[in-house]
Amino acid sequence: MSLPELLLLAVGLAMDAFTVSICGSLALAPASRFGGALRFGIWFGFFQALMPVLGFFCAIRFRAYIEAYDHWIAFALLVYLGIKMLREAENADSCDLKQHYNIREMLTLAVATSIDALAVGVSFAFLDVQIWSAAGLIGLVTFIFSMVGGLAGFRLGERIGSRATLVGGCVLIIIGTKILLEHTGWL
């Protein structure tokens, strides 16, 4: 796989993390602006780099299971988080901005956005790909896209105010549904 092909693949894999970073930062307080974007970048970049490595080394043993269910896992995690955000939006306190996401929330988002990278790692095992450099590039691209998405989300959050959690929850559900529909052939 050539460097331009790998770079395009990395950008494609980073798109979910970019979108979730935008949505996730909508509900963060302005004081958390740069730190929140950095946190999205680190979490998503790390998991996008880790998952291809895991997929690469587990390829032969788990290939059929990963390819058959990766979209269902991503769908379930994103819809779960989206519904959780919608419920928070219904509460009277939901207009309060968050200072940060807790570790469990960040872990769930990071895993949900990197499931496809796990499947890519499986395919890397059967191609002529240097896994460490490929994973590093994927992680770096995702880090950059997530930081940019996080910072863009803060600007958008300032404009839509208290509806931020509602919008973020809806978008997460839409992303999860899109992943499921694409992998099942409906889109």
PDB file of N, CA and C in Angstrom, residues 77-183:
ATOM      1  N   LEU A  77     -22.853   1.170  20.424  1.00  0.00           N
ATOM      2  CA  LEU A  77     -22.158   2.128  21.289  1.00  0.00           C
ATOM      3  C   LEU A  77     -22.570   3.567  20.986  1.00  0.00           C
ATOM      4  N   LEU A  78     -22.631   3.929  19.710  1.00  0.00           N
ATOM      5  CA  LEU A  78     -22.990   5.305  19.357  1.00  0.00           C
ATOM      6  C   LEU A  78     -24.449   5.615  19.679  1.00  0.00           C
ATOM      7  N   VAL A  79     -25.358   4.678  19.438  1.00  0.00           N
ATOM      8  CA  VAL A  79     -26.760   4.906  19.774  1.00  0.00           C
ATOM      9  C   VAL A  79     -26.935   5.005  21.289  1.00  0.00           C
ATOM     10  N   TYR A  80     -26.248   4.154  22.030  1.00  0.00           N
ATOM     11  CA  TYR A  80     -26.297   4.232  23.492  1.00  0.00           C
ATOM     12  C   TYR A  80     -25.879   5.618  23.977  1.00  0.00           C
ATOM     13  N   LEU A  81     -24.743   6.104  23.479  1.00  0.00           N
ATOM     14  CA  LEU A  81     -24.270   7.431  23.901  1.00  0.00           C
ATOM     15  C   LEU A  81     -25.213   8.534  23.429  1.00  0.00           C
ATOM     16  N   GLY A  82     -25.763   8.390  22.220  1.00  0.00           N
ATOM     17  CA  GLY A  82     -26.705   9.383  21.710  1.00  0.00           C
ATOM     18  C   GLY A  82     -27.958   9.464  22.558  1.00  0.00           C
ATOM     19  N   ILE A  83     -28.502   8.311  22.922  1.00  0.00           N
ATOM     20  CA  ILE A  83     -29.698   8.284  23.777  1.00  0.00           C
ATOM     21  C   ILE A  83     -29.385   8.868  25.153  1.00  0.00           C
ATOM     22  N   LYS A  84     -28.214   8.562  25.667  1.00  0.00           N
ATOM     23  CA  LYS A  84     -27.797   9.122  26.957  1.00  0.00           C
ATOM     24  C   LYS A  84     -27.752  10.650  26.883  1.00  0.00           C
ATOM     25  N   MET A  85     -27.217  11.181  25.788  1.00  0.00           N
ATOM     26  CA  MET A  85     -27.166  12.640  25.628  1.00  0.00           C
ATOM     27  C   MET A  85     -28.568  13.225  25.479  1.00  0.00           C
ATOM     28  N   LEU A  86     -29.458  12.533  24.772  1.00  0.00           N
ATOM     29  CA  LEU A  86     -30.840  13.019  24.628  1.00  0.00           C
ATOM     30  C   LEU A  86     -31.547  13.048  25.977  1.00  0.00           C
ATOM     31  N   ARG A  87     -31.307  12.043  26.792  1.00  0.00           N
ATOM     32  CA  ARG A  87     -31.907  12.036  28.136  1.00  0.00           C
ATOM     33  C   ARG A  87     -31.374  13.181  28.977  1.00  0.00           C
ATOM     34  N   GLU A  88     -30.081  13.449  28.856  1.00  0.00           N
ATOM     35  CA  GLU A  88     -29.501  14.584  29.582  1.00  0.00           C
ATOM     36  C   GLU A  88     -30.120  15.890  29.113  1.00  0.00           C
ATOM     37  N   ALA A  89     -30.441  15.982  27.824  1.00  0.00           N
ATOM     38  CA  ALA A  89     -31.035  17.198  27.269  1.00  0.00           C
ATOM     39  C   ALA A  89     -32.441  17.428  27.812  1.00  0.00           C
ATOM     40  N   GLU A  90     -33.137  16.346  28.176  1.00  0.00           N
ATOM     41  CA  GLU A  90     -34.491  16.476  28.720  1.00  0.00           C
ATOM     42  C   GLU A  90     -34.507  17.002  30.145  1.00  0.00           C
ATOM     43  N   ASN A  91     -33.445  16.743  30.891  1.00  0.00           N
ATOM     44  CA  ASN A  91     -33.393  17.168  32.291  1.00  0.00           C
ATOM     45  C   ASN A  91     -33.262  18.672  32.399  1.00  0.00           C
ATOM     46  N   ALA A  92     -33.760  19.218  33.464  1.00  0.00           N
ATOM     47  CA  ALA A  92     -33.667  20.664  33.684  1.00  0.00           C
ATOM     48  C   ALA A  92     -32.217  21.112  33.780  1.00  0.00           C
ATOM     49  N   ASP A  93     -31.350  20.247  34.308  1.00  0.00           N
ATOM     50  CA  ASP A  93     -29.953  20.612  34.475  1.00  0.00           C
ATOM     51  C   ASP A  93     -29.139  20.445  33.201  1.00  0.00           C
ATOM     52  N   SER A  94     -29.758  19.929  32.144  1.00  0.00           N
ATOM     53  CA  SER A  94     -28.975  19.618  30.950  1.00  0.00           C
ATOM     54  C   SER A  94     -28.449  20.849  30.231  1.00  0.00           C
ATOM     55  N   CYS A  95     -28.962  22.005  30.565  1.00  0.00           N
ATOM     56  CA  CYS A  95     -28.456  23.219  29.929  1.00  0.00           C
ATOM     57  C   CYS A  95     -27.102  23.616  30.492  1.00  0.00           C
ATOM     58  N   ASP A  96     -26.746  23.055  31.631  1.00  0.00           N
ATOM     59  CA  ASP A  96     -25.432  23.338  32.184  1.00  0.00           C
ATOM     60  C   ASP A  96     -24.383  22.671  31.319  1.00  0.00           C
ATOM     61  N   LEU A  97     -23.327  23.407  31.048  1.00  0.00           N
ATOM     62  CA  LEU A  97     -22.254  22.857  30.233  1.00  0.00           C
ATOM     63  C   LEU A  97     -21.363  21.967  31.087  1.00  0.00           C
ATOM     64  N   LYS A  98     -20.810  20.943  30.468  1.00  0.00           N
ATOM     65  CA  LYS A  98     -19.912  20.021  31.154  1.00  0.00           C
ATOM     66  C   LYS A  98     -18.512  20.617  31.196  1.00  0.00           C
ATOM     67  N   GLN A  99     -17.757  20.253  32.219  1.00  0.00           N
ATOM     68  CA  GLN A  99     -16.354  20.650  32.260  1.00  0.00           C
ATOM     69  C   GLN A  99     -15.490  19.658  31.496  1.00  0.00           C
ATOM     70  N   HIS A 100     -15.899  18.386  31.490  1.00  0.00           N
ATOM     71  CA  HIS A 100     -15.182  17.354  30.752  1.00  0.00           C
ATOM     72  C   HIS A 100     -16.023  16.078  30.718  1.00  0.00           C
ATOM     73  N   TYR A 101     -15.626  15.158  29.865  1.00  0.00           N
ATOM     74  CA  TYR A 101     -16.236  13.836  29.828  1.00  0.00           C
ATOM     75  C   TYR A 101     -15.432  12.926  30.741  1.00  0.00           C
ATOM     76  N   ASN A 102     -16.126  12.010  31.423  1.00  0.00           N
ATOM     77  CA  ASN A 102     -15.383  11.109  32.300  1.00  0.00           C
ATOM     78  C   ASN A 102     -14.693  10.019  31.482  1.00  0.00           C
ATOM     79  N   ILE A 103     -13.870   9.241  32.133  1.00  0.00           N
ATOM     80  CA  ILE A 103     -13.066   8.229  31.451  1.00  0.00           C
ATOM     81  C   ILE A 103     -13.948   7.200  30.746  1.00  0.00           C
ATOM     82  N   ARG A 104     -15.016   6.775  31.380  1.00  0.00           N
ATOM     83  CA  ARG A 104     -15.906   5.791  30.758  1.00  0.00           C
ATOM     84  C   ARG A 104     -16.534   6.343  29.478  1.00  0.00           C
ATOM     85  N   GLU A 105     -16.963   7.602  29.512  1.00  0.00           N
ATOM     86  CA  GLU A 105     -17.543   8.214  28.315  1.00  0.00           C
ATOM     87  C   GLU A 105     -16.512   8.334  27.195  1.00  0.00           C
ATOM     88  N   MET A 106     -15.305   8.764  27.537  1.00  0.00           N
ATOM     89  CA  MET A 106     -14.256   8.906  26.531  1.00  0.00           C
ATOM     90  C   MET A 106     -13.856   7.546  25.959  1.00  0.00           C
ATOM     91  N   LEU A 107     -13.761   6.547  26.810  1.00  0.00           N
ATOM     92  CA  LEU A 107     -13.408   5.205  26.354  1.00  0.00           C
ATOM     93  C   LEU A 107     -14.467   4.667  25.395  1.00  0.00           C
ATOM     94  N   THR A 108     -15.732   4.853  25.737  1.00  0.00           N
ATOM     95  CA  THR A 108     -16.820   4.383  24.881  1.00  0.00           C
ATOM     96  C   THR A 108     -16.784   5.079  23.522  1.00  0.00           C
ATOM     97  N   LEU A 109     -16.612   6.396  23.532  1.00  0.00           N
ATOM     98  CA  LEU A 109     -16.533   7.138  22.273  1.00  0.00           C
ATOM     99  C   LEU A 109     -15.323   6.707  21.443  1.00  0.00           C
ATOM    100  N   ALA A 110     -14.184   6.541  22.102  1.00  0.00           N
ATOM    101  CA  ALA A 110     -12.959   6.164  21.391  1.00  0.00           C
ATOM    102  C   ALA A 110     -13.077   4.779  20.768  1.00  0.00           C
ATOM    103  N   VAL A 111     -13.649   3.839  21.488  1.00  0.00           N
ATOM    104  CA  VAL A 111     -13.828   2.488  20.943  1.00  0.00           C
ATOM    105  C   VAL A 111     -14.842   2.513  19.801  1.00  0.00           C
ATOM    106  N   ALA A 112     -15.936   3.232  19.996  1.00  0.00           N
ATOM    107  CA  ALA A 112     -16.980   3.280  18.966  1.00  0.00           C
ATOM    108  C   ALA A 112     -16.457   3.857  17.656  1.00  0.00           C
ATOM    109  N   THR A 113     -15.614   4.872  17.742  1.00  0.00           N
ATOM    110  CA  THR A 113     -15.111   5.504  16.525  1.00  0.00           C
ATOM    111  C   THR A 113     -13.939   4.756  15.903  1.00  0.00           C
ATOM    112  N   SER A 114     -13.402   3.771  16.597  1.00  0.00           N
ATOM    113  CA  SER A 114     -12.225   3.074  16.061  1.00  0.00           C
ATOM    114  C   SER A 114     -12.477   1.611  15.708  1.00  0.00           C
ATOM    115  N   ILE A 115     -13.702   1.163  15.769  1.00  0.00           N
ATOM    116  CA  ILE A 115     -14.020  -0.226  15.420  1.00  0.00           C
ATOM    117  C   ILE A 115     -13.624  -0.525  13.974  1.00  0.00           C
ATOM    118  N   ASP A 116     -13.876   0.418  13.063  1.00  0.00           N
ATOM    119  CA  ASP A 116     -13.496   0.201  11.666  1.00  0.00           C
ATOM    120  C   ASP A 116     -11.983   0.037  11.524  1.00  0.00           C
ATOM    121  N   ALA A 117     -11.222   0.753  12.344  1.00  0.00           N
ATOM    122  CA  ALA A 117      -9.762   0.643  12.286  1.00  0.00           C
ATOM    123  C   ALA A 117      -9.308  -0.766  12.684  1.00  0.00           C
ATOM    124  N   LEU A 118     -10.047  -1.409  13.554  1.00  0.00           N
ATOM    125  CA  LEU A 118      -9.743  -2.783  13.928  1.00  0.00           C
ATOM    126  C   LEU A 118      -9.870  -3.693  12.701  1.00  0.00           C
ATOM    127  N   ALA A 119     -10.943  -3.512  11.958  1.00  0.00           N
ATOM    128  CA  ALA A 119     -11.152  -4.305  10.747  1.00  0.00           C
ATOM    129  C   ALA A 119     -10.085  -4.001   9.694  1.00  0.00           C
ATOM    130  N   VAL A 120      -9.665  -2.737   9.610  1.00  0.00           N
ATOM    131  CA  VAL A 120      -8.594  -2.372   8.679  1.00  0.00           C
ATOM    132  C   VAL A 120      -7.300  -3.089   9.060  1.00  0.00           C
ATOM    133  N   GLY A 121      -7.025  -3.186  10.344  1.00  0.00           N
ATOM    134  CA  GLY A 121      -5.844  -3.906  10.804  1.00  0.00           C
ATOM    135  C   GLY A 121      -5.853  -5.360  10.378  1.00  0.00           C
ATOM    136  N   VAL A 122      -7.038  -5.952  10.371  1.00  0.00           N
ATOM    137  CA  VAL A 122      -7.167  -7.330   9.894  1.00  0.00           C
ATOM    138  C   VAL A 122      -6.747  -7.407   8.429  1.00  0.00           C
ATOM    139  N   SER A 123      -7.226  -6.469   7.627  1.00  0.00           N
ATOM    140  CA  SER A 123      -6.863  -6.493   6.204  1.00  0.00           C
ATOM    141  C   SER A 123      -5.374  -6.199   6.002  1.00  0.00           C
ATOM    142  N   PHE A 124      -4.786  -5.388   6.875  1.00  0.00           N
ATOM    143  CA  PHE A 124      -3.350  -5.108   6.779  1.00  0.00           C
ATOM    144  C   PHE A 124      -2.514  -6.378   6.925  1.00  0.00           C
ATOM    145  N   ALA A 125      -3.025  -7.340   7.667  1.00  0.00           N
ATOM    146  CA  ALA A 125      -2.283  -8.579   7.870  1.00  0.00           C
ATOM    147  C   ALA A 125      -2.108  -9.357   6.570  1.00  0.00           C
ATOM    148  N   PHE A 126      -2.982  -9.098   5.608  1.00  0.00           N
ATOM    149  CA  PHE A 126      -2.926  -9.821   4.342  1.00  0.00           C
ATOM    150  C   PHE A 126      -2.377  -8.961   3.205  1.00  0.00           C
ATOM    151  N   LEU A 127      -1.954  -7.761   3.517  1.00  0.00           N
ATOM    152  CA  LEU A 127      -1.373  -6.851   2.532  1.00  0.00           C
ATOM    153  C   LEU A 127       0.075  -6.570   2.904  1.00  0.00           C
ATOM    154  N   ASP A 128       0.777  -5.927   2.015  1.00  0.00           N
ATOM    155  CA  ASP A 128       2.167  -5.565   2.275  1.00  0.00           C
ATOM    156  C   ASP A 128       2.205  -4.204   2.984  1.00  0.00           C
ATOM    157  N   VAL A 129       1.873  -4.212   4.259  1.00  0.00           N
ATOM    158  CA  VAL A 129       1.783  -2.966   5.039  1.00  0.00           C
ATOM    159  C   VAL A 129       2.686  -3.072   6.264  1.00  0.00           C
ATOM    160  N   GLN A 130       3.472  -2.041   6.498  1.00  0.00           N
ATOM    161  CA  GLN A 130       4.269  -1.941   7.729  1.00  0.00           C
ATOM    162  C   GLN A 130       3.331  -1.452   8.826  1.00  0.00           C
ATOM    163  N   ILE A 131       2.896  -2.337   9.703  1.00  0.00           N
ATOM    164  CA  ILE A 131       1.831  -2.027  10.647  1.00  0.00           C
ATOM    165  C   ILE A 131       2.159  -0.866  11.568  1.00  0.00           C
ATOM    166  N   TRP A 132       3.393  -0.758  12.026  1.00  0.00           N
ATOM    167  CA  TRP A 132       3.719   0.299  12.996  1.00  0.00           C
ATOM    168  C   TRP A 132       3.664   1.681  12.367  1.00  0.00           C
ATOM    169  N   SER A 133       4.195   1.818  11.158  1.00  0.00           N
ATOM    170  CA  SER A 133       4.139   3.132  10.512  1.00  0.00           C
ATOM    171  C   SER A 133       2.713   3.457  10.068  1.00  0.00           C
ATOM    172  N   ALA A 134       1.970   2.449   9.614  1.00  0.00           N
ATOM    173  CA  ALA A 134       0.577   2.663   9.215  1.00  0.00           C
ATOM    174  C   ALA A 134      -0.270   3.087  10.413  1.00  0.00           C
ATOM    175  N   ALA A 135      -0.109   2.385  11.522  1.00  0.00           N
ATOM    176  CA  ALA A 135      -0.873   2.726  12.730  1.00  0.00           C
ATOM    177  C   ALA A 135      -0.493   4.116  13.236  1.00  0.00           C
ATOM    178  N   GLY A 136       0.792   4.461  13.173  1.00  0.00           N
ATOM    179  CA  GLY A 136       1.230   5.785  13.598  1.00  0.00           C
ATOM    180  C   GLY A 136       0.620   6.884  12.751  1.00  0.00           C
ATOM    181  N   LEU A 137       0.570   6.677  11.438  1.00  0.00           N
ATOM    182  CA  LEU A 137      -0.030   7.667  10.540  1.00  0.00           C
ATOM    183  C   LEU A 137      -1.527   7.803  10.799  1.00  0.00           C
ATOM    184  N   ILE A 138      -2.207   6.683  10.954  1.00  0.00           N
ATOM    185  CA  ILE A 138      -3.644   6.707  11.238  1.00  0.00           C
ATOM    186  C   ILE A 138      -3.910   7.451  12.548  1.00  0.00           C
ATOM    187  N   GLY A 139      -3.114   7.167  13.575  1.00  0.00           N
ATOM    188  CA  GLY A 139      -3.277   7.845  14.860  1.00  0.00           C
ATOM    189  C   GLY A 139      -3.011   9.335  14.767  1.00  0.00           C
ATOM    190  N   LEU A 140      -1.966   9.723  14.050  1.00  0.00           N
ATOM    191  CA  LEU A 140      -1.629  11.142  13.901  1.00  0.00           C
ATOM    192  C   LEU A 140      -2.715  11.903  13.144  1.00  0.00           C
ATOM    193  N   VAL A 141      -3.187  11.339  12.043  1.00  0.00           N
ATOM    194  CA  VAL A 141      -4.249  11.990  11.267  1.00  0.00           C
ATOM    195  C   VAL A 141      -5.508  12.132  12.116  1.00  0.00           C
ATOM    196  N   THR A 142      -5.858  11.086  12.842  1.00  0.00           N
ATOM    197  CA  THR A 142      -7.048  11.144  13.692  1.00  0.00           C
ATOM    198  C   THR A 142      -6.870  12.175  14.810  1.00  0.00           C
ATOM    199  N   PHE A 143      -5.687  12.241  15.406  1.00  0.00           N
ATOM    200  CA  PHE A 143      -5.411  13.242  16.429  1.00  0.00           C
ATOM    201  C   PHE A 143      -5.668  14.645  15.887  1.00  0.00           C
ATOM    202  N   ILE A 144      -5.125  14.935  14.716  1.00  0.00           N
ATOM    203  CA  ILE A 144      -5.279  16.266  14.117  1.00  0.00           C
ATOM    204  C   ILE A 144      -6.744  16.560  13.801  1.00  0.00           C
ATOM    205  N   PHE A 145      -7.417  15.609  13.156  1.00  0.00           N
ATOM    206  CA  PHE A 145      -8.818  15.818  12.803  1.00  0.00           C
ATOM    207  C   PHE A 145      -9.692  15.979  14.049  1.00  0.00           C
ATOM    208  N   SER A 146      -9.419  15.224  15.092  1.00  0.00           N
ATOM    209  CA  SER A 146     -10.206  15.310  16.321  1.00  0.00           C
ATOM    210  C   SER A 146      -9.992  16.644  17.031  1.00  0.00           C
ATOM    211  N   MET A 147      -8.754  17.125  17.031  1.00  0.00           N
ATOM    212  CA  MET A 147      -8.476  18.445  17.617  1.00  0.00           C
ATOM    213  C   MET A 147      -9.237  19.532  16.858  1.00  0.00           C
ATOM    214  N   VAL A 148      -9.154  19.501  15.535  1.00  0.00           N
ATOM    215  CA  VAL A 148      -9.848  20.496  14.712  1.00  0.00           C
ATOM    216  C   VAL A 148     -11.358  20.385  14.930  1.00  0.00           C
ATOM    217  N   GLY A 149     -11.875  19.166  14.947  1.00  0.00           N
ATOM    218  CA  GLY A 149     -13.306  18.964  15.188  1.00  0.00           C
ATOM    219  C   GLY A 149     -13.733  19.460  16.555  1.00  0.00           C
ATOM    220  N   GLY A 150     -12.908  19.186  17.567  1.00  0.00           N
ATOM    221  CA  GLY A 150     -13.224  19.654  18.914  1.00  0.00           C
ATOM    222  C   GLY A 150     -13.273  21.167  18.991  1.00  0.00           C
ATOM    223  N   LEU A 151     -12.318  21.830  18.383  1.00  0.00           N
ATOM    224  CA  LEU A 151     -12.297  23.298  18.396  1.00  0.00           C
ATOM    225  C   LEU A 151     -13.456  23.877  17.585  1.00  0.00           C
ATOM    226  N   ALA A 152     -13.797  23.240  16.465  1.00  0.00           N
ATOM    227  CA  ALA A 152     -14.934  23.698  15.657  1.00  0.00           C
ATOM    228  C   ALA A 152     -16.241  23.522  16.413  1.00  0.00           C
ATOM    229  N   GLY A 153     -16.351  22.456  17.171  1.00  0.00           N
ATOM    230  CA  GLY A 153     -17.568  22.212  17.942  1.00  0.00           C
ATOM    231  C   GLY A 153     -17.816  23.275  18.998  1.00  0.00           C
ATOM    232  N   PHE A 154     -16.759  23.798  19.581  1.00  0.00           N
ATOM    233  CA  PHE A 154     -16.932  24.859  20.577  1.00  0.00           C
ATOM    234  C   PHE A 154     -17.551  26.099  19.943  1.00  0.00           C
ATOM    235  N   ARG A 155     -17.101  26.446  18.760  1.00  0.00           N
ATOM    236  CA  ARG A 155     -17.657  27.611  18.059  1.00  0.00           C
ATOM    237  C   ARG A 155     -19.137  27.391  17.761  1.00  0.00           C
ATOM    238  N   LEU A 156     -19.443  26.189  17.264  1.00  0.00           N
ATOM    239  CA  LEU A 156     -20.822  25.852  16.973  1.00  0.00           C
ATOM    240  C   LEU A 156     -21.652  25.831  18.253  1.00  0.00           C
ATOM    241  N   GLY A 157     -21.078  25.307  19.337  1.00  0.00           N
ATOM    242  CA  GLY A 157     -21.772  25.252  20.621  1.00  0.00           C
ATOM    243  C   GLY A 157     -22.119  26.628  21.149  1.00  0.00           C
ATOM    244  N   GLU A 158     -21.262  27.614  20.913  1.00  0.00           N
ATOM    245  CA  GLU A 158     -21.546  28.987  21.335  1.00  0.00           C
ATOM    246  C   GLU A 158     -22.770  29.528  20.610  1.00  0.00           C
ATOM    247  N   ARG A 159     -22.975  29.079  19.376  1.00  0.00           N
ATOM    248  CA  ARG A 159     -24.088  29.591  18.576  1.00  0.00           C
ATOM    249  C   ARG A 159     -25.418  28.932  18.922  1.00  0.00           C
ATOM    250  N   ILE A 160     -25.392  27.632  19.252  1.00  0.00           N
ATOM    251  CA  ILE A 160     -26.670  26.952  19.490  1.00  0.00           C
ATOM    252  C   ILE A 160     -27.004  26.817  20.974  1.00  0.00           C
ATOM    253  N   GLY A 161     -26.071  27.159  21.832  1.00  0.00           N
ATOM    254  CA  GLY A 161     -26.330  27.237  23.269  1.00  0.00           C
ATOM    255  C   GLY A 161     -26.831  25.960  23.895  1.00  0.00           C
ATOM    256  N   SER A 162     -27.979  26.057  24.591  1.00  0.00           N
ATOM    257  CA  SER A 162     -28.471  24.947  25.407  1.00  0.00           C
ATOM    258  C   SER A 162     -28.955  23.754  24.585  1.00  0.00           C
ATOM    259  N   ARG A 163     -29.122  23.912  23.293  1.00  0.00           N
ATOM    260  CA  ARG A 163     -29.548  22.787  22.447  1.00  0.00           C
ATOM    261  C   ARG A 163     -28.375  21.897  22.062  1.00  0.00           C
ATOM    262  N   ALA A 164     -27.171  22.209  22.528  1.00  0.00           N
ATOM    263  CA  ALA A 164     -25.965  21.495  22.128  1.00  0.00           C
ATOM    264  C   ALA A 164     -26.039  20.003  22.450  1.00  0.00           C
ATOM    265  N   THR A 165     -26.486  19.654  23.641  1.00  0.00           N
ATOM    266  CA  THR A 165     -26.550  18.245  24.030  1.00  0.00           C
ATOM    267  C   THR A 165     -27.559  17.498  23.162  1.00  0.00           C
ATOM    268  N   LEU A 166     -28.678  18.133  22.863  1.00  0.00           N
ATOM    269  CA  LEU A 166     -29.700  17.527  22.011  1.00  0.00           C
ATOM    270  C   LEU A 166     -29.149  17.275  20.606  1.00  0.00           C
ATOM    271  N   VAL A 167     -28.482  18.265  20.030  1.00  0.00           N
ATOM    272  CA  VAL A 167     -27.901  18.124  18.697  1.00  0.00           C
ATOM    273  C   VAL A 167     -26.832  17.028  18.699  1.00  0.00           C
ATOM    274  N   GLY A 168     -25.949  17.046  19.685  1.00  0.00           N
ATOM    275  CA  GLY A 168     -24.891  16.046  19.772  1.00  0.00           C
ATOM    276  C   GLY A 168     -25.440  14.634  19.863  1.00  0.00           C
ATOM    277  N   GLY A 169     -26.467  14.427  20.676  1.00  0.00           N
ATOM    278  CA  GLY A 169     -27.085  13.108  20.814  1.00  0.00           C
ATOM    279  C   GLY A 169     -27.703  12.626  19.513  1.00  0.00           C
ATOM    280  N   CYS A 170     -28.408  13.519  18.834  1.00  0.00           N
ATOM    281  CA  CYS A 170     -29.015  13.161  17.549  1.00  0.00           C
ATOM    282  C   CYS A 170     -27.954  12.786  16.518  1.00  0.00           C
ATOM    283  N   VAL A 171     -26.886  13.555  16.467  1.00  0.00           N
ATOM    284  CA  VAL A 171     -25.837  13.273  15.485  1.00  0.00           C
ATOM    285  C   VAL A 171     -25.166  11.930  15.776  1.00  0.00           C
ATOM    286  N   LEU A 172     -24.914  11.605  17.046  1.00  0.00           N
ATOM    287  CA  LEU A 172     -24.314  10.309  17.371  1.00  0.00           C
ATOM    288  C   LEU A 172     -25.219   9.156  16.923  1.00  0.00           C
ATOM    289  N   ILE A 173     -26.514   9.303  17.127  1.00  0.00           N
ATOM    290  CA  ILE A 173     -27.459   8.269  16.695  1.00  0.00           C
ATOM    291  C   ILE A 173     -27.446   8.152  15.171  1.00  0.00           C
ATOM    292  N   ILE A 174     -27.385   9.276  14.483  1.00  0.00           N
ATOM    293  CA  ILE A 174     -27.348   9.268  13.019  1.00  0.00           C
ATOM    294  C   ILE A 174     -26.072   8.594  12.515  1.00  0.00           C
ATOM    295  N   ILE A 175     -24.933   8.907  13.134  1.00  0.00           N
ATOM    296  CA  ILE A 175     -23.662   8.286  12.718  1.00  0.00           C
ATOM    297  C   ILE A 175     -23.724   6.767  12.924  1.00  0.00           C
ATOM    298  N   GLY A 176     -24.207   6.346  14.086  1.00  0.00           N
ATOM    299  CA  GLY A 176     -24.321   4.910  14.355  1.00  0.00           C
ATOM    300  C   GLY A 176     -25.230   4.219  13.357  1.00  0.00           C
ATOM    301  N   THR A 177     -26.362   4.845  13.040  1.00  0.00           N
ATOM    302  CA  THR A 177     -27.296   4.280  12.074  1.00  0.00           C
ATOM    303  C   THR A 177     -26.676   4.229  10.684  1.00  0.00           C
ATOM    304  N   LYS A 178     -25.954   5.277  10.303  1.00  0.00           N
ATOM    305  CA  LYS A 178     -25.281   5.318   8.998  1.00  0.00           C
ATOM    306  C   LYS A 178     -24.260   4.182   8.879  1.00  0.00           C
ATOM    307  N   ILE A 179     -23.469   3.963   9.923  1.00  0.00           N
ATOM    308  CA  ILE A 179     -22.490   2.872   9.907  1.00  0.00           C
ATOM    309  C   ILE A 179     -23.203   1.539   9.699  1.00  0.00           C
ATOM    310  N   LEU A 180     -24.286   1.322  10.431  1.00  0.00           N
ATOM    311  CA  LEU A 180     -25.031   0.064  10.311  1.00  0.00           C
ATOM    312  C   LEU A 180     -25.614  -0.093   8.911  1.00  0.00           C
ATOM    313  N   LEU A 181     -26.230   0.954   8.380  1.00  0.00           N
ATOM    314  CA  LEU A 181     -26.854   0.866   7.058  1.00  0.00           C
ATOM    315  C   LEU A 181     -25.823   0.661   5.949  1.00  0.00           C
ATOM    316  N   GLU A 182     -24.660   1.295   6.069  1.00  0.00           N
ATOM    317  CA  GLU A 182     -23.605   1.100   5.071  1.00  0.00           C
ATOM    318  C   GLU A 182     -23.099  -0.340   5.064  1.00  0.00           C
ATOM    319  N   HIS A 183     -22.888  -0.893   6.242  1.00  0.00           N
ATOM    320  CA  HIS A 183     -22.331  -2.246   6.320  1.00  0.00           C
ATOM    321  C   HIS A 183     -23.343  -3.345   6.042  1.00  0.00           C
TER     322      HIS A 183
END
